[in-house]
XYZ file of C-alpha atoms in Angstrom:
335
model
C 42.876 -0.854 -22.668
C 43.688 -4.553 -22.577
C 40.820 -6.789 -23.672
C 39.275 -8.572 -20.730
C 38.520 -12.245 -20.337
C 35.079 -13.472 -21.310
C 35.121 -16.096 -18.582
C 34.074 -13.788 -15.820
C 30.570 -13.838 -14.429
C 30.915 -10.716 -12.296
C 32.704 -7.386 -12.927
C 35.983 -8.124 -14.644
C 39.370 -7.470 -13.235
C 40.285 -8.409 -9.714
C 38.663 -6.658 -6.806
C 40.121 -3.638 -5.103
C 41.072 -3.855 -1.460
C 38.132 -1.731 -0.430
C 35.849 -4.573 -1.401
C 37.631 -7.070 0.806
C 37.628 -5.741 4.331
C 34.645 -4.628 6.342
C 36.401 -1.478 7.457
C 37.600 -0.488 3.977
C 40.962 0.378 5.470
C 43.097 -1.226 2.791
C 45.051 0.933 0.360
C 42.387 1.396 -2.329
C 41.465 4.850 -3.488
C 38.191 6.175 -2.178
C 35.372 5.610 -4.614
C 37.211 3.127 -6.832
C 35.265 0.208 -8.260
C 36.049 -2.585 -10.684
C 35.055 -2.018 -14.312
C 32.280 -3.965 -15.960
C 32.864 -7.292 -17.642
C 31.742 -8.131 -21.179
C 29.695 -10.963 -19.658
C 27.769 -10.287 -16.519
C 25.635 -13.117 -15.142
C 23.802 -13.767 -11.921
C 25.425 -16.172 -9.443
C 24.755 -19.746 -10.467
C 21.931 -21.815 -9.018
C 22.756 -24.791 -11.245
C 23.008 -28.245 -9.669
C 26.385 -29.878 -9.175
C 27.367 -31.611 -12.417
C 28.550 -35.104 -13.130
C 32.168 -35.163 -14.328
C 32.828 -37.550 -17.233
C 35.915 -38.326 -19.322
C 34.577 -37.467 -22.772
C 33.951 -37.008 -25.560
C 36.475 -34.239 -26.153
C 37.892 -32.943 -29.464
C 41.540 -33.544 -30.317
C 44.257 -30.962 -29.763
C 45.909 -30.971 -33.188
C 48.706 -28.426 -32.703
C 50.324 -26.493 -29.877
C 50.407 -29.632 -27.785
C 53.041 -28.521 -25.271
C 52.184 -26.856 -21.958
C 52.102 -23.093 -22.457
C 51.724 -23.261 -26.236
C 48.587 -21.876 -27.832
C 46.602 -24.999 -28.762
C 44.670 -25.675 -31.927
C 41.571 -27.750 -31.147
C 39.458 -29.707 -33.620
C 35.746 -29.002 -33.983
C 33.562 -31.219 -31.824
C 32.414 -34.451 -33.443
C 28.849 -35.577 -32.848
C 26.843 -34.514 -29.837
C 28.720 -33.232 -26.780
C 28.143 -34.684 -23.331
C 25.349 -33.182 -21.283
C 27.746 -33.437 -18.337
C 31.108 -31.703 -17.911
C 33.768 -33.719 -19.734
C 37.281 -33.304 -18.344
C 40.677 -34.686 -19.341
C 44.102 -34.012 -17.867
C 46.176 -33.761 -21.041
C 49.431 -32.990 -19.227
C 49.693 -33.798 -15.510
C 51.415 -31.204 -13.343
C 53.057 -31.676 -9.964
C 52.242 -28.396 -8.236
C 49.670 -27.420 -5.629
C 46.329 -29.234 -5.767
C 43.556 -26.823 -6.714
C 40.549 -26.458 -4.422
C 37.328 -24.466 -4.433
C 37.965 -20.734 -3.779
C 41.651 -20.956 -4.705
C 43.110 -18.452 -7.128
C 44.736 -19.772 -10.258
C 47.065 -18.265 -12.823
C 46.405 -19.815 -16.208
C 46.555 -19.456 -19.960
C 43.480 -20.734 -21.783
C 41.655 -21.012 -25.081
C 37.894 -21.319 -25.445
C 35.881 -22.343 -28.505
C 32.400 -23.490 -29.427
C 31.851 -27.264 -29.780
C 29.643 -27.207 -32.905
C 31.619 -24.691 -34.982
C 35.136 -24.779 -33.593
C 35.028 -20.976 -33.430
C 37.544 -19.598 -30.907
C 35.780 -16.946 -28.854
C 38.523 -16.109 -26.349
C 42.142 -16.915 -25.579
C 44.825 -15.470 -23.342
C 47.794 -16.677 -25.380
C 47.402 -13.946 -27.987
C 47.166 -11.332 -25.236
C 50.429 -12.712 -23.809
C 48.929 -12.335 -20.359
C 47.585 -15.221 -18.258
C 44.370 -14.921 -16.310
C 44.532 -14.678 -12.517
C 41.136 -15.397 -11.007
C 39.439 -17.022 -8.052
C 37.558 -20.279 -8.574
C 34.531 -19.182 -6.599
C 30.828 -19.114 -7.360
C 29.789 -15.886 -9.063
C 33.351 -15.037 -10.058
C 33.930 -17.412 -12.967
C 31.743 -19.774 -14.972
C 30.874 -22.860 -12.957
C 32.381 -25.276 -15.458
C 35.872 -24.139 -14.508
C 35.153 -24.446 -10.783
C 34.117 -28.059 -11.137
C 36.553 -29.159 -13.837
C 39.694 -27.786 -12.202
C 39.017 -28.823 -8.599
C 41.492 -31.527 -7.630
C 43.850 -30.834 -10.534
C 47.447 -29.799 -9.911
C 49.235 -26.633 -10.941
C 51.400 -27.322 -13.952
C 48.629 -29.305 -15.648
C 47.009 -28.823 -19.028
C 43.304 -29.592 -18.725
C 40.762 -29.896 -21.519
C 37.061 -29.621 -20.734
C 33.693 -29.325 -22.426
C 31.090 -27.266 -20.589
C 27.349 -27.421 -21.412
C 25.304 -24.207 -21.163
C 24.030 -25.080 -17.672
C 27.535 -24.553 -16.240
C 28.612 -21.855 -18.702
C 26.438 -18.909 -19.758
C 23.034 -20.562 -19.400
C 20.157 -20.156 -21.807
C 21.032 -16.513 -22.459
C 24.468 -17.301 -23.842
C 26.936 -14.464 -24.377
C 26.056 -12.351 -27.395
C 29.299 -10.375 -27.345
C 31.324 -13.579 -27.691
C 28.952 -15.093 -30.230
C 27.876 -17.810 -27.780
C 24.272 -18.996 -28.035
C 22.256 -20.333 -25.126
C 22.511 -23.826 -26.582
C 26.284 -23.860 -27.137
C 28.594 -26.286 -25.360
C 32.031 -24.732 -24.873
C 35.440 -26.386 -25.119
C 38.405 -25.074 -23.134
C 42.065 -25.932 -22.930
C 43.586 -24.530 -19.730
C 47.282 -24.417 -18.822
C 47.329 -23.909 -15.050
C 50.612 -22.166 -14.274
C 50.100 -21.795 -10.537
C 47.531 -21.967 -7.758
C 47.252 -19.923 -4.577
C 45.229 -20.142 -1.385
C 44.986 -18.275 1.898
C 48.177 -19.951 3.161
C 50.308 -18.895 0.197
C 53.420 -16.892 1.001
C 56.405 -15.240 -0.592
C 59.279 -17.498 -1.568
C 62.817 -16.428 -2.241
C 65.986 -15.072 -0.674
C 65.744 -13.518 2.791
C 67.191 -10.005 2.700
C 68.923 -8.572 5.819
C 66.984 -5.797 7.566
C 69.779 -3.668 8.971
C 68.208 -0.219 9.259
C 67.293 0.261 12.915
C 65.045 3.205 12.011
C 62.715 1.044 9.921
C 60.160 -1.595 10.952
C 61.255 -5.227 11.050
C 59.078 -7.768 9.250
C 58.989 -11.496 9.980
C 60.353 -13.877 7.356
C 58.151 -16.921 8.033
C 56.631 -18.505 4.933
C 54.216 -20.916 6.601
C 51.091 -18.955 5.666
C 50.818 -17.254 9.054
C 50.899 -13.478 9.247
C 54.424 -12.107 9.623
C 55.220 -9.926 12.609
C 55.769 -6.203 12.084
C 57.792 -4.404 14.760
C 57.763 -0.620 14.481
C 60.794 1.161 15.996
C 60.579 3.965 18.526
C 61.738 6.474 15.954
C 60.313 9.219 13.792
C 58.419 7.995 10.751
C 60.218 8.488 7.435
C 59.027 11.401 5.312
C 59.555 9.520 2.058
C 58.189 6.225 0.757
C 60.036 3.085 1.831
C 59.734 -0.087 -0.274
C 62.352 -2.675 0.711
C 62.623 -6.386 0.087
C 62.178 -8.629 3.114
C 62.178 -11.721 0.910
C 63.279 -11.280 -2.704
C 61.485 -13.522 -5.158
C 62.646 -14.503 -8.622
C 59.485 -13.814 -10.624
C 58.828 -11.133 -13.224
C 59.019 -7.477 -12.278
C 55.696 -5.833 -11.409
C 54.650 -3.083 -13.826
C 52.640 0.023 -12.987
C 49.667 -1.195 -15.063
C 49.573 -4.670 -13.504
C 46.923 -6.300 -11.375
C 48.532 -8.071 -8.428
C 47.467 -10.943 -6.170
C 48.734 -10.445 -2.618
C 48.817 -11.347 1.033
C 49.245 -8.282 3.208
C 49.134 -6.917 6.700
C 48.953 -3.248 7.668
C 49.782 -1.508 10.949
C 49.995 2.098 12.050
C 53.445 3.586 12.596
C 52.178 5.294 15.732
C 51.545 2.482 18.206
C 51.879 -0.411 15.762
C 48.164 -1.256 15.828
C 47.005 -3.587 13.064
C 44.225 -2.083 10.945
C 43.887 -4.520 8.065
C 45.045 -8.018 7.116
C 44.273 -10.665 4.517
C 45.561 -13.229 7.020
C 42.773 -12.393 9.474
C 40.188 -12.650 6.701
C 41.733 -15.965 5.611
C 41.462 -14.788 2.011
C 43.862 -13.420 -0.580
C 43.042 -10.223 -2.401
C 43.857 -8.714 -5.757
C 43.706 -5.259 -7.278
C 44.987 -3.047 -10.045
C 47.920 -0.836 -9.101
C 45.990 1.952 -10.791
C 43.237 1.637 -8.160
C 45.288 2.019 -4.995
C 46.946 4.816 -3.076
C 50.166 6.142 -4.581
C 52.334 4.589 -1.880
C 51.244 1.087 -2.879
C 51.439 1.740 -6.620
C 54.918 3.236 -6.374
C 56.139 0.803 -3.728
C 55.204 -2.386 -5.576
C 56.096 -1.264 -9.098
C 59.499 -2.665 -9.980
C 59.428 -5.381 -7.327
C 59.607 -9.078 -8.272
C 56.711 -11.507 -8.056
C 57.289 -13.948 -5.212
C 58.661 -11.241 -2.930
C 57.727 -9.943 0.497
C 58.053 -6.181 0.626
C 58.087 -3.730 3.529
C 56.137 -0.676 2.393
C 56.070 2.418 4.605
C 53.586 4.927 3.239
C 53.829 8.566 4.381
C 50.552 10.517 4.594
C 51.150 12.347 1.320
C 51.205 9.011 -0.542
C 48.488 7.410 1.598
C 45.262 8.904 2.877
C 46.577 12.258 4.098
C 43.769 14.129 5.821
C 41.044 11.902 4.328
C 41.315 8.440 5.922
C 38.684 5.751 5.227
C 35.570 6.361 7.339
C 35.188 3.988 10.266
C 38.770 2.752 10.109
C 41.506 2.978 12.742
C 43.514 5.208 10.424
C 43.662 8.795 11.631
C 44.470 11.911 9.634
C 48.088 12.164 8.500
C 48.904 8.603 9.554
C 52.015 6.837 8.332
C 51.114 3.295 7.344
C 53.334 0.206 7.492
C 52.648 -2.851 5.330
C 54.083 -6.268 4.761
C 53.066 -7.330 1.237
C 53.613 -10.744 -0.345
C 53.348 -10.413 -4.139
C 52.017 -13.780 -5.305
C 51.182 -12.995 -8.936
C 50.970 -10.089 -11.354
C 49.276 -9.791 -14.734
């Protein structure tokens, strides 16, 4: 199993769809739950910090964006506030509270210079939401207002990191100030959409999905035809990102309707919030339909009952037994 990030302050990994909607009608398996993080902490009640410019230790090697940095040990006493420096300024989306980011990072202890966590060696960036109770508060405050494409260095006192308890598994004491270097590759919010080449939808027997990329929910028009017996997973917009693997966690926008009648039963657009999940925690139709597709794409996924909920639909949902489900899925990121 891939080692998980130590930054998380709630169960690690990104939440399954069942945790996102009130009706639990998204494509998560019944009974699935996210696995536990190495560092579980209660939601923060710390006051808002003051952001200062230093002191911060020097980055002595790996100075380019995306390179694993080497950071000097802290010199003297660290700031009691959060010190933040934009080392490399990006030009992408401006990051705001509750956005998701995709980032590589390295974390070490100010006094000793000991590296306690880094994503570069795992060759997998972190995708996480900058929201209270999801990640240590220092990141939420330090990255707000920065742009995607930036390298940001920060020092985070215990108050906005792991508190007086520290993190024993990572070797972090309750008095340790932490130093991070973060390469923010991308940022996403509730208006994020697929981006790529529009693919013709020529099969009259399949639903038609809107191609707007303005952050509004795309239309889904179901034909007056028999539902397909096999899984359908077709590009509506083909992105140019990496190919999604079966073991990936994906960040998505999606909308789901019933084949019979076209009634919408679930939507991230209506919740005004993205969602993320492991492809190993969803119904087979989603896992099989998204595997092999490119990040940045919008995909029409038609899930027959055998690869969906069959005769065991989510309680309280609008999904009936043996329903064929139709989804538009924008794949924003995959790790």
